[in-house]
């Protein structure tokens, strides 16, 4: 698991809350798998990078206490409305939310906007990642270390990434795909079974110009990662970071043409999927400088981690029944 924006609780709290949201989501679909996850303490690892940002200050315990409650609220909402988080094929977005007692105008007007701190912080950290390669290398290192450990132990891997963590992951996977240095070349034949991107800005031109792959546009498979089997992308309605929600045109189509991702076959093989216009019920944690208890943050990771389709796909991965 690799988080996004660096304004984060301490590593242990971030890991605990991410794992809790994901496991409770899985529990609603398959309690036995959820129990196995909780019993296997090292099954889920966190590539925590927030402290590599020089200006980063961890969220204090007052905020973490409030966040605990908000995560519980998201889990309760997931349990309440079951699998009705995702706008289905043929559904009208407004009608979909109206049926669930939600007004789309209120949802969007109450959501964080490009003027809010979430976007300002995101742009600041993207600039730092782009301009300071010493810090960028330190940000990438936790995921690189975890991947090498897993591959050295012949373990299958799923990466669940959020926000800035999605393009950090992409850069890490690109290095393992293409770099000739021994520390990458030794793993060229290794793959990530499932790559999950949540609230991702990878379709944004500015972000694509930050990636290592920017130097290889139009250069065949060197412009893409070569070491994933499945790529599932999730975007929630009103998420200002993943405003260009689908990755199909920017990545999936050409990667499939180049043979880097398998194509969908019939109704069973779903190697690359965009799930868009989903409902993220996360409400911001009131704190000093932010006293609006009703404002929502459709970009927040916890609302993504309780998405029903993520649960079912993760169960398939863990049960080795991906198809």
XYZ file of C-alpha atoms in Angstrom:
323
model
C 0.000 0.000 0.000
C 1.394 3.399 -0.926
C -0.280 6.609 0.204
C -0.697 9.958 -1.486
C -0.292 13.496 -0.177
C 2.348 13.742 2.497
C 0.172 15.387 5.159
C -0.340 12.109 6.954
C -0.705 10.506 10.363
C 2.392 8.682 11.617
C 3.317 5.528 9.692
C 1.757 3.112 12.200
C -1.564 5.001 12.197
C -1.657 5.297 8.410
C -0.990 1.567 8.041
C -3.563 0.635 10.669
C -6.336 2.797 9.179
C -5.677 1.777 5.555
C -5.630 -1.874 6.552
C -8.787 -1.451 8.638
C -10.758 0.193 5.811
C -9.647 -2.398 3.255
C -10.142 -5.393 5.540
C -13.596 -4.305 6.709
C -14.528 -3.840 3.054
C -13.320 -7.349 2.223
C -15.088 -8.725 5.303
C -18.476 -7.692 3.884
C -17.783 -9.818 0.810
C -15.827 -12.717 2.337
C -15.359 -12.871 6.141
C -12.983 -15.839 5.889
C -10.511 -13.938 3.705
C -10.697 -10.913 6.007
C -9.878 -13.132 8.984
C -6.864 -14.558 7.152
C -5.610 -11.027 6.454
C -5.899 -10.068 10.115
C -4.101 -13.252 11.199
C -1.242 -12.743 8.734
C 0.411 -9.696 10.255
C 2.990 -9.182 7.485
C 0.708 -9.826 4.508
C -0.033 -6.137 3.977
C 2.923 -3.746 3.926
C 3.050 0.048 3.701
C 5.501 1.943 1.505
C 5.296 5.038 3.700
C 7.175 7.981 2.215
C 5.651 11.092 3.837
C 8.596 11.718 6.148
C 10.931 12.079 3.145
C 9.347 15.487 2.478
C 11.617 17.918 4.395
C 8.735 20.160 5.467
C 6.459 17.291 6.488
C 4.924 17.393 9.955
C 2.980 14.310 11.001
C -0.661 14.794 11.960
C -1.033 15.050 15.726
C -3.004 12.622 17.858
C -5.972 14.964 18.157
C -6.373 14.809 14.377
C -5.721 11.046 14.329
C -8.497 10.559 16.910
C -10.887 12.486 14.680
C -9.701 10.553 11.650
C -10.418 7.266 13.414
C -14.054 8.299 13.739
C -14.290 9.429 10.102
C -12.867 6.107 8.918
C -15.429 4.291 11.069
C -18.140 6.456 9.480
C -16.961 5.502 5.978
C -16.956 1.818 6.889
C -20.474 2.167 8.340
C -21.646 3.832 5.123
C -20.158 0.985 3.090
C -22.043 -1.516 5.237
C -25.262 0.488 5.006
C -25.470 0.879 1.230
C -23.728 -2.393 0.420
C -22.342 -2.444 -3.117
C -24.177 0.646 -4.364
C -21.122 2.896 -4.522
C -20.578 2.641 -8.240
C -22.650 4.116 -11.047
C -23.554 1.168 -13.231
C -23.723 0.965 -17.003
C -26.795 2.818 -18.259
C -27.363 4.680 -14.984
C -27.654 8.449 -15.024
C -25.319 9.930 -12.458
C -27.903 12.273 -10.925
C -30.516 9.520 -10.692
C -27.997 7.111 -9.191
C -27.227 9.416 -6.271
C -30.825 10.554 -5.850
C -31.891 6.940 -5.278
C -29.431 6.833 -2.410
C -30.783 9.978 -0.793
C -27.963 12.142 -2.112
C -28.119 15.268 -4.233
C -25.360 15.541 -6.813
C -25.331 19.347 -6.674
C -24.860 19.254 -2.909
C -22.204 16.581 -3.253
C -20.116 18.604 -5.675
C -20.662 22.021 -4.110
C -19.695 20.639 -0.695
C -16.587 18.868 -1.958
C -13.066 20.164 -1.751
C -12.133 22.233 -4.785
C -8.961 23.217 -6.577
C -8.717 26.180 -4.195
C -8.522 23.975 -1.112
C -5.443 22.792 0.722
C -5.606 19.296 -0.756
C -4.839 20.610 -4.240
C -2.348 23.231 -3.095
C -0.423 20.602 -1.151
C -0.565 18.196 -4.062
C 0.919 20.705 -6.510
C 3.675 21.662 -4.056
C 4.737 18.055 -3.586
C 4.598 17.294 -7.305
C 6.961 20.216 -7.895
C 9.356 18.932 -5.228
C 9.226 15.399 -6.670
C 9.971 16.763 -10.131
C 12.787 19.146 -9.237
C 14.707 17.395 -6.446
C 15.796 13.918 -7.540
C 17.559 13.229 -4.227
C 14.236 13.567 -2.385
C 12.351 11.814 -5.198
C 14.675 8.814 -4.882
C 14.039 8.696 -1.132
C 10.278 8.856 -1.791
C 10.502 5.906 -4.215
C 12.809 3.816 -2.047
C 10.251 2.286 0.401
C 8.259 0.730 -2.450
C 11.404 -0.433 -4.260
C 12.618 -2.169 -1.097
C 9.279 -3.901 -0.502
C 9.079 -5.103 -4.113
C 12.582 -6.582 -4.029
C 11.827 -8.360 -0.747
C 8.588 -9.831 -2.115
C 10.143 -10.902 -5.416
C 13.191 -12.377 -3.671
C 10.752 -14.523 -1.680
C 8.812 -15.480 -4.840
C 5.658 -13.828 -3.537
C 2.914 -12.462 -5.751
C 2.343 -8.736 -5.356
C -0.555 -6.315 -5.556
C 0.122 -2.590 -5.267
C -2.712 -0.443 -3.911
C -1.766 3.169 -4.581
C -3.504 6.470 -4.005
C -3.073 9.975 -5.461
C 0.615 10.898 -5.690
C 1.388 7.317 -4.718
C 0.037 6.197 -8.094
C 2.714 7.975 -10.122
C 5.424 7.199 -7.583
C 4.467 3.546 -8.140
C 4.447 4.032 -11.903
C 7.979 5.474 -11.817
C 9.183 2.598 -9.612
C 7.659 0.014 -11.956
C 9.142 1.825 -14.962
C 12.619 1.594 -13.440
C 12.221 -2.139 -12.871
C 10.952 -2.468 -16.440
C 13.716 -0.610 -18.232
C 16.771 0.349 -16.183
C 19.978 -1.573 -16.826
C 21.469 -1.036 -13.337
C 21.819 -4.385 -11.589
C 19.457 -3.424 -8.761
C 16.674 -3.099 -11.369
C 17.834 -5.417 -14.178
C 17.894 -8.413 -11.821
C 14.094 -8.069 -11.506
C 13.210 -7.474 -15.157
C 11.313 -10.751 -15.379
C 9.328 -10.112 -12.206
C 5.762 -8.808 -12.316
C 3.165 -7.147 -10.144
C 0.027 -9.234 -10.384
C -2.367 -6.342 -9.765
C -1.740 -2.598 -9.918
C -4.524 -0.543 -8.302
C -4.614 3.231 -8.784
C -7.087 5.301 -6.754
C -7.717 9.021 -7.215
C -4.877 9.058 -9.746
C -3.636 12.102 -11.683
C -1.741 9.905 -14.176
C -3.962 11.059 -17.045
C -2.944 14.678 -16.452
C -0.378 16.040 -18.941
C 1.558 17.862 -16.210
C 1.957 14.631 -14.255
C 2.943 12.627 -17.342
C 5.690 15.179 -17.913
C 7.088 14.374 -14.447
C 7.464 10.635 -15.097
C 10.687 8.934 -16.237
C 8.743 7.772 -19.290
C 8.427 11.353 -20.549
C 11.770 10.953 -22.325
C 10.461 8.026 -24.366
C 7.194 9.269 -25.858
C 6.486 7.447 -29.101
C 9.355 5.041 -28.427
C 7.442 1.765 -28.380
C 7.231 -0.072 -25.091
C 9.852 2.126 -23.360
C 7.177 4.750 -22.792
C 5.197 2.349 -20.572
C 5.648 -0.084 -17.694
C 6.045 -3.734 -18.739
C 5.681 -5.592 -15.448
C 1.991 -5.709 -14.486
C -0.751 -8.224 -15.247
C -3.841 -6.298 -14.148
C -4.394 -2.551 -13.843
C -7.573 -1.317 -12.148
C -8.132 2.428 -11.888
C -10.692 4.022 -9.551
C -11.983 7.601 -9.674
C -14.684 9.122 -7.466
C -17.124 11.813 -8.487
C -15.832 15.245 -7.495
C -12.225 14.158 -6.955
C -10.221 17.193 -8.084
C -6.954 15.249 -8.338
C -8.278 12.556 -10.685
C -10.446 14.960 -12.687
C -9.312 13.237 -15.893
C -10.791 10.046 -14.555
C -10.146 7.413 -17.207
C -6.702 6.044 -18.057
C -7.926 4.016 -21.030
C -6.839 6.479 -23.717
C -3.602 7.507 -21.998
C -2.334 4.049 -21.050
C -4.543 0.977 -21.424
C -5.259 1.041 -25.165
C -1.689 1.490 -26.368
C -0.246 -0.846 -23.733
C -2.615 -3.547 -24.973
C -1.640 -2.861 -28.591
C 2.013 -3.287 -27.597
C 1.245 -6.515 -25.735
C 2.125 -5.037 -22.328
C -1.385 -5.643 -21.009
C -3.706 -8.401 -22.146
C -6.887 -7.360 -23.878
C -10.327 -8.032 -22.466
C -11.717 -11.271 -23.860
C -15.461 -11.704 -23.714
C -16.945 -10.984 -20.323
C -14.345 -12.676 -18.153
C -10.886 -11.267 -18.851
C -10.706 -7.782 -17.320
C -7.050 -6.881 -17.270
C -7.472 -3.105 -17.437
C -10.543 -1.352 -16.069
C -11.569 2.226 -15.326
C -14.120 2.514 -12.523
C -15.364 6.109 -12.604
C -18.104 8.280 -11.062
C -18.008 6.361 -7.811
C -19.310 7.686 -4.516
C -16.714 8.601 -1.877
C -18.536 9.353 1.402
C -15.543 10.691 3.337
C -16.190 13.832 5.394
C -13.260 16.026 6.381
C -11.931 15.925 9.930
C -12.670 19.238 11.673
C -9.479 20.777 13.007
C -7.825 24.135 13.546
C -8.177 26.132 10.343
C -10.886 23.803 9.037
C -14.079 23.899 11.070
C -16.536 22.945 8.332
C -17.955 19.647 9.585
C -20.064 19.135 6.474
C -17.398 19.418 3.808
C -16.525 16.227 1.984
C -13.278 15.084 0.419
C -13.995 12.713 -2.503
C -10.244 12.351 -2.966
C -9.582 10.806 0.452
C -8.065 7.327 0.357
C -10.413 5.758 2.923
C -13.443 6.319 0.699
C -11.590 4.501 -2.079
C -10.504 1.616 0.140
C -14.134 0.700 0.870
C -15.192 0.505 -2.785
C -16.964 -2.861 -3.287
C -15.226 -3.685 -6.576
C -11.840 -3.218 -4.915
C -12.875 -5.774 -2.286
C -13.961 -8.402 -4.800
C -10.850 -7.983 -6.941
C -8.577 -8.172 -3.887
C -10.345 -11.359 -2.784
C -9.724 -12.836 -6.235
C -6.056 -11.874 -5.962
C -5.669 -13.317 -2.464
C -7.540 -16.491 -3.364
C -5.579 -16.854 -6.612
C -8.799 -16.832 -8.669
C -8.118 -13.826 -10.901
C -9.575 -14.421 -14.317
